[in-house]
Amino acid sequence: DGGITQSPKYLFRKEGQNVTLSCEQNLNHDAMYWYRQDPGQGLRLIYYSQIVNDFQKGDIAEGYSVSREKKESFPLTVTSAQKNPTAFYLCASSVTGHTGELFFGEGSRLTVL
Amino acid sequence: SQKIEQNSEALNIQEGKTATLTCNYTNYSPAYLQWYRQDPGRGPVFLLLIRENEKEKRKERLKVTFDTTLKQSLFHITASQPADSATYLCAPQGGANNLFFGTGTRLTVIP
């Protein structure tokens, strides 16, 4: 079945460690996104990519990095520079950017110990 | 700066009634607005998109309105069912390549 797969579902990290969250889609979508969700706040855009080998910062990119070497893959690295990394991270993709429907993965919950 | 407000954090209604959720936005004029459903611990699922030149849009038991004068969108679920219980997110266009997501309204349909 077509869709977006995020892994891992749950992740624990010690302070000072980098961690990479995986996002893979087989929908043949050009655009991919990473959002962060915190209790009491709406989803906030971290990074987005509209085409392979190109990506742009969203509203809260500091402390995060991404790559887009393949159309189907858009991994997110949470670096030690991110001051408050504990959150629920959501990856999404779409055909036509934000003017169309976003397809979300099931999310990855990162907890920093 | 832009602000998105969804009427309440939680809404409880009786099964069979119509649920009405409100999304207000300030300080800008989005060209379109989307609504999503999110279940606990899951990713959001797209429900409807409405454009600024559309007053109303329907999909099965769902209806969305978009009032650009009031800067408000209303989301209605008719003949509500316990399976409709979830958090509903409003997401107006935020710019060329972004959506602004509201904090959501958690709907509980009581049998």
Short mmCIF file of C-alpha atoms in Angstrom, two decimals:
data_model
loop_
_atom_site.label_atom_id
_atom_site.label_comp_id
_atom_site.label_asym_id
_atom_site.label_seq_id
_atom_site.Cartn_x
_atom_site.Cartn_y
_atom_site.Cartn_z
CA ASP A 1 0.00 0.00 0.00
CA GLY A 2 1.14 3.55 -0.69
CA GLY A 3 1.96 5.78 2.20
CA ILE A 4 4.54 7.38 4.44
CA THR A 5 6.60 5.40 6.91
CA GLN A 6 8.34 7.01 9.85
CA SER A 7 10.77 5.22 12.10
CA PRO A 8 11.37 4.72 14.89
CA LYS A 9 7.99 5.24 16.56
CA TYR A 10 9.64 5.96 19.91
CA LEU A 11 13.18 7.14 20.52
CA PHE A 12 15.12 8.04 23.63
CA ARG A 13 18.22 10.15 23.50
CA LYS A 14 20.75 11.38 26.00
CA GLU A 15 21.54 15.06 26.07
CA GLY A 16 24.32 15.96 23.68
CA GLN A 17 23.57 13.18 21.20
CA ASN A 18 22.42 13.62 17.64
CA VAL A 19 19.56 11.45 16.45
CA THR A 20 18.15 10.83 12.97
CA LEU A 21 14.49 10.20 12.25
CA SER A 22 13.62 8.32 9.09
CA CYS A 23 10.83 9.24 6.66
CA GLU A 24 10.13 7.22 3.51
CA GLN A 25 7.22 7.62 1.06
CA ASN A 26 6.14 5.53 -1.91
CA LEU A 27 3.49 7.95 -3.14
CA ASN A 28 5.79 9.46 -5.78
CA HIS A 29 5.29 12.90 -4.21
CA ASP A 30 7.77 15.65 -4.97
CA ALA A 31 7.19 17.66 -1.78
CA MET A 32 8.08 16.46 1.72
CA TYR A 33 7.90 18.17 5.10
CA TRP A 34 8.90 17.81 8.73
CA TYR A 35 6.67 19.21 11.47
CA ARG A 36 7.04 19.29 15.23
CA GLN A 37 4.02 18.97 17.53
CA ASP A 38 4.07 20.01 21.20
CA PRO A 39 1.17 19.89 23.67
CA GLY A 40 -0.96 23.02 23.45
CA GLN A 41 0.69 24.17 20.22
CA GLY A 42 -0.14 23.68 16.60
CA LEU A 43 2.15 21.82 14.23
CA ARG A 44 5.21 23.90 13.38
CA LEU A 45 7.20 23.50 10.18
CA ILE A 46 10.86 22.56 10.59
CA TYR A 47 12.04 21.96 7.02
CA TYR A 48 10.49 21.25 3.65
CA SER A 49 11.69 20.03 0.27
CA GLN A 50 9.94 20.46 -3.04
CA ILE A 51 12.45 18.58 -5.14
CA VAL A 52 15.38 16.20 -4.77
CA ASN A 53 18.63 17.85 -3.62
CA ASP A 54 16.83 21.01 -2.50
CA PHE A 55 15.23 21.99 0.80
CA GLN A 56 14.25 25.13 2.71
CA LYS A 57 14.06 26.08 6.36
CA GLY A 58 10.68 26.34 7.98
CA ASP A 59 9.74 28.38 11.03
CA ILE A 60 11.82 26.45 13.59
CA ALA A 61 14.84 25.02 11.72
CA GLU A 62 17.47 25.86 14.34
CA GLY A 63 19.07 22.72 15.76
CA TYR A 64 17.79 20.49 12.95
CA SER A 65 19.22 19.31 9.64
CA VAL A 66 17.80 17.39 6.67
CA SER A 67 18.85 15.85 3.38
CA ARG A 68 16.93 14.95 0.23
CA GLU A 69 19.16 12.67 -1.82
CA LYS A 70 16.28 10.52 -3.06
CA LYS A 71 12.72 11.45 -3.95
CA GLU A 72 11.25 8.94 -1.53
CA SER A 73 13.41 9.75 1.50
CA PHE A 74 13.65 12.85 3.73
CA PRO A 75 15.52 12.08 7.00
CA LEU A 76 15.61 14.60 9.85
CA THR A 77 18.56 14.90 12.23
CA VAL A 78 17.92 16.43 15.62
CA THR A 79 21.28 17.79 16.68
CA SER A 80 22.64 18.53 20.12
CA ALA A 81 22.15 22.22 19.31
CA GLN A 82 18.37 21.81 19.58
CA LYS A 83 17.61 23.13 23.07
CA ASN A 84 14.29 21.42 23.64
CA PRO A 85 14.11 18.36 21.38
CA THR A 86 11.52 16.32 23.28
CA ALA A 87 8.46 16.36 21.00
CA PHE A 88 6.30 14.45 18.54
CA TYR A 89 7.77 14.69 15.03
CA LEU A 90 5.61 14.31 11.94
CA CYS A 91 6.71 13.81 8.36
CA ALA A 92 4.36 14.60 5.47
CA SER A 93 4.34 14.63 1.70
CA SER A 94 2.18 16.14 -1.01
CA VAL A 95 1.84 16.32 -4.76
CA THR A 96 1.49 20.05 -5.15
CA GLY A 97 2.90 21.63 -2.04
CA HIS A 98 0.69 23.12 0.64
CA THR A 99 -2.10 23.98 -1.78
CA GLY A 100 -3.06 20.34 -1.74
CA GLU A 101 -3.61 17.53 0.68
CA LEU A 102 -0.78 16.59 3.02
CA PHE A 103 -0.25 12.90 3.72
CA PHE A 104 1.25 12.38 7.17
CA GLY A 105 3.23 9.52 8.64
CA GLU A 106 2.40 8.04 12.04
CA GLY A 107 4.95 10.18 13.82
CA SER A 108 8.07 9.66 15.91
CA ARG A 109 8.10 10.54 19.60
CA LEU A 110 11.52 11.67 20.76
CA THR A 111 12.32 11.90 24.45
CA VAL A 112 15.56 13.36 25.73
CA LEU A 113 16.65 11.89 29.02
CA SER B 1 1.73 38.50 13.40
CA GLN B 2 -0.71 35.88 12.17
CA LYS B 3 -2.80 34.09 14.76
CA ILE B 4 -5.00 30.99 14.48
CA GLU B 5 -7.60 30.22 17.16
CA GLN B 6 -9.84 27.18 17.40
CA ASN B 7 -12.86 27.85 19.55
CA SER B 8 -12.17 25.51 22.41
CA GLU B 9 -9.76 22.84 23.44
CA ALA B 10 -12.54 20.31 24.01
CA LEU B 11 -16.12 19.86 22.87
CA ASN B 12 -18.54 17.17 24.09
CA ILE B 13 -21.75 16.42 22.22
CA GLN B 14 -24.43 13.76 22.21
CA GLU B 15 -24.46 11.13 19.48
CA GLY B 16 -26.69 12.13 16.59
CA LYS B 17 -26.26 15.87 17.12
CA THR B 18 -24.31 18.25 14.88
CA ALA B 19 -20.86 19.24 16.07
CA THR B 20 -19.67 22.71 15.08
CA LEU B 21 -16.01 23.64 15.41
CA THR B 22 -14.73 27.17 14.87
CA CYS B 23 -11.44 28.40 13.45
CA ASN B 24 -10.62 32.10 13.56
CA TYR B 25 -7.57 33.74 12.03
CA THR B 26 -6.25 37.28 12.38
CA ASN B 27 -3.85 39.66 10.70
CA TYR B 28 -3.84 38.05 7.26
CA SER B 29 -5.99 36.64 4.48
CA PRO B 30 -5.32 33.00 3.54
CA ALA B 31 -6.22 31.92 0.02
CA TYR B 32 -7.37 28.51 1.28
CA LEU B 33 -7.88 26.58 4.45
CA GLN B 34 -7.61 22.88 5.25
CA TRP B 35 -9.11 20.71 8.01
CA TYR B 36 -7.47 17.57 9.41
CA ARG B 37 -8.46 14.88 11.88
CA GLN B 38 -5.90 13.54 14.35
CA ASP B 39 -6.31 10.55 16.62
CA PRO B 40 -4.12 10.19 19.76
CA GLY B 41 -0.54 9.25 18.92
CA ARG B 42 -1.23 9.24 15.17
CA GLY B 43 -0.52 11.56 12.26
CA PRO B 44 -3.22 13.96 11.03
CA VAL B 45 -5.50 12.85 8.20
CA PHE B 46 -6.72 15.33 5.59
CA LEU B 47 -10.47 15.94 5.50
CA LEU B 48 -11.33 18.98 3.38
CA LEU B 49 -9.81 21.99 1.63
CA ILE B 50 -11.79 25.15 0.94
CA ARG B 51 -10.63 28.11 -1.13
CA GLU B 52 -11.36 31.78 -0.51
CA ASN B 53 -13.79 31.96 -3.43
CA GLU B 54 -15.80 29.02 -2.06
CA LYS B 55 -18.38 29.73 0.62
CA GLU B 56 -19.06 26.13 1.52
CA LYS B 57 -17.79 22.63 0.84
CA ARG B 58 -19.33 19.28 1.71
CA LYS B 59 -18.09 15.71 1.98
CA GLU B 60 -20.51 13.09 3.25
CA ARG B 61 -21.45 14.22 6.82
CA LEU B 62 -18.86 16.98 6.85
CA LYS B 63 -19.41 20.61 5.89
CA VAL B 64 -16.92 23.46 5.93
CA THR B 65 -17.61 27.15 5.48
CA PHE B 66 -15.12 29.94 4.85
CA ASP B 67 -16.09 33.52 5.66
CA THR B 68 -13.29 35.84 4.56
CA THR B 69 -15.09 38.87 5.99
CA LEU B 70 -15.36 37.39 9.47
CA LYS B 71 -11.98 35.67 9.04
CA GLN B 72 -13.53 32.45 10.18
CA SER B 73 -14.08 28.86 9.09
CA LEU B 74 -16.74 26.60 10.58
CA PHE B 75 -16.47 22.81 10.47
CA HIS B 76 -19.66 20.82 10.94
CA ILE B 77 -20.16 17.09 11.49
CA THR B 78 -23.81 16.12 11.15
CA ALA B 79 -25.35 13.03 12.74
CA SER B 80 -22.23 12.65 14.86
CA GLN B 81 -21.05 9.21 15.93
CA PRO B 82 -18.69 8.05 18.69
CA ALA B 83 -16.20 7.15 15.93
CA ASP B 84 -16.00 10.88 15.11
CA SER B 85 -14.27 11.46 18.45
CA ALA B 86 -10.84 12.89 17.67
CA THR B 87 -8.92 16.17 17.56
CA TYR B 88 -9.70 18.36 14.58
CA LEU B 89 -7.06 20.74 13.25
CA CYS B 90 -7.65 23.88 11.25
CA ALA B 91 -4.82 24.83 8.86
CA PRO B 92 -5.08 28.05 6.89
CA GLN B 93 -2.52 28.83 4.23
CA GLY B 94 0.47 30.46 5.90
CA GLY B 95 2.45 31.64 2.90
CA ALA B 96 3.76 30.35 -0.40
CA ASN B 97 4.96 27.11 1.10
CA ASN B 98 3.43 26.75 4.52
CA LEU B 99 0.30 26.06 6.48
CA PHE B 100 -0.43 27.52 9.89
CA PHE B 101 -1.92 24.83 12.11
CA GLY B 102 -4.28 25.62 14.97
CA THR B 103 -3.91 23.84 18.30
CA GLY B 104 -6.98 21.75 17.56
CA THR B 105 -10.34 21.01 19.17
CA ARG B 106 -10.76 17.65 20.86
CA LEU B 107 -14.24 16.38 20.04
CA THR B 108 -15.91 13.68 22.13
CA VAL B 109 -19.20 12.20 20.92
CA ILE B 110 -21.09 10.64 23.80
CA PRO B 111 -23.22 7.55 23.00
#
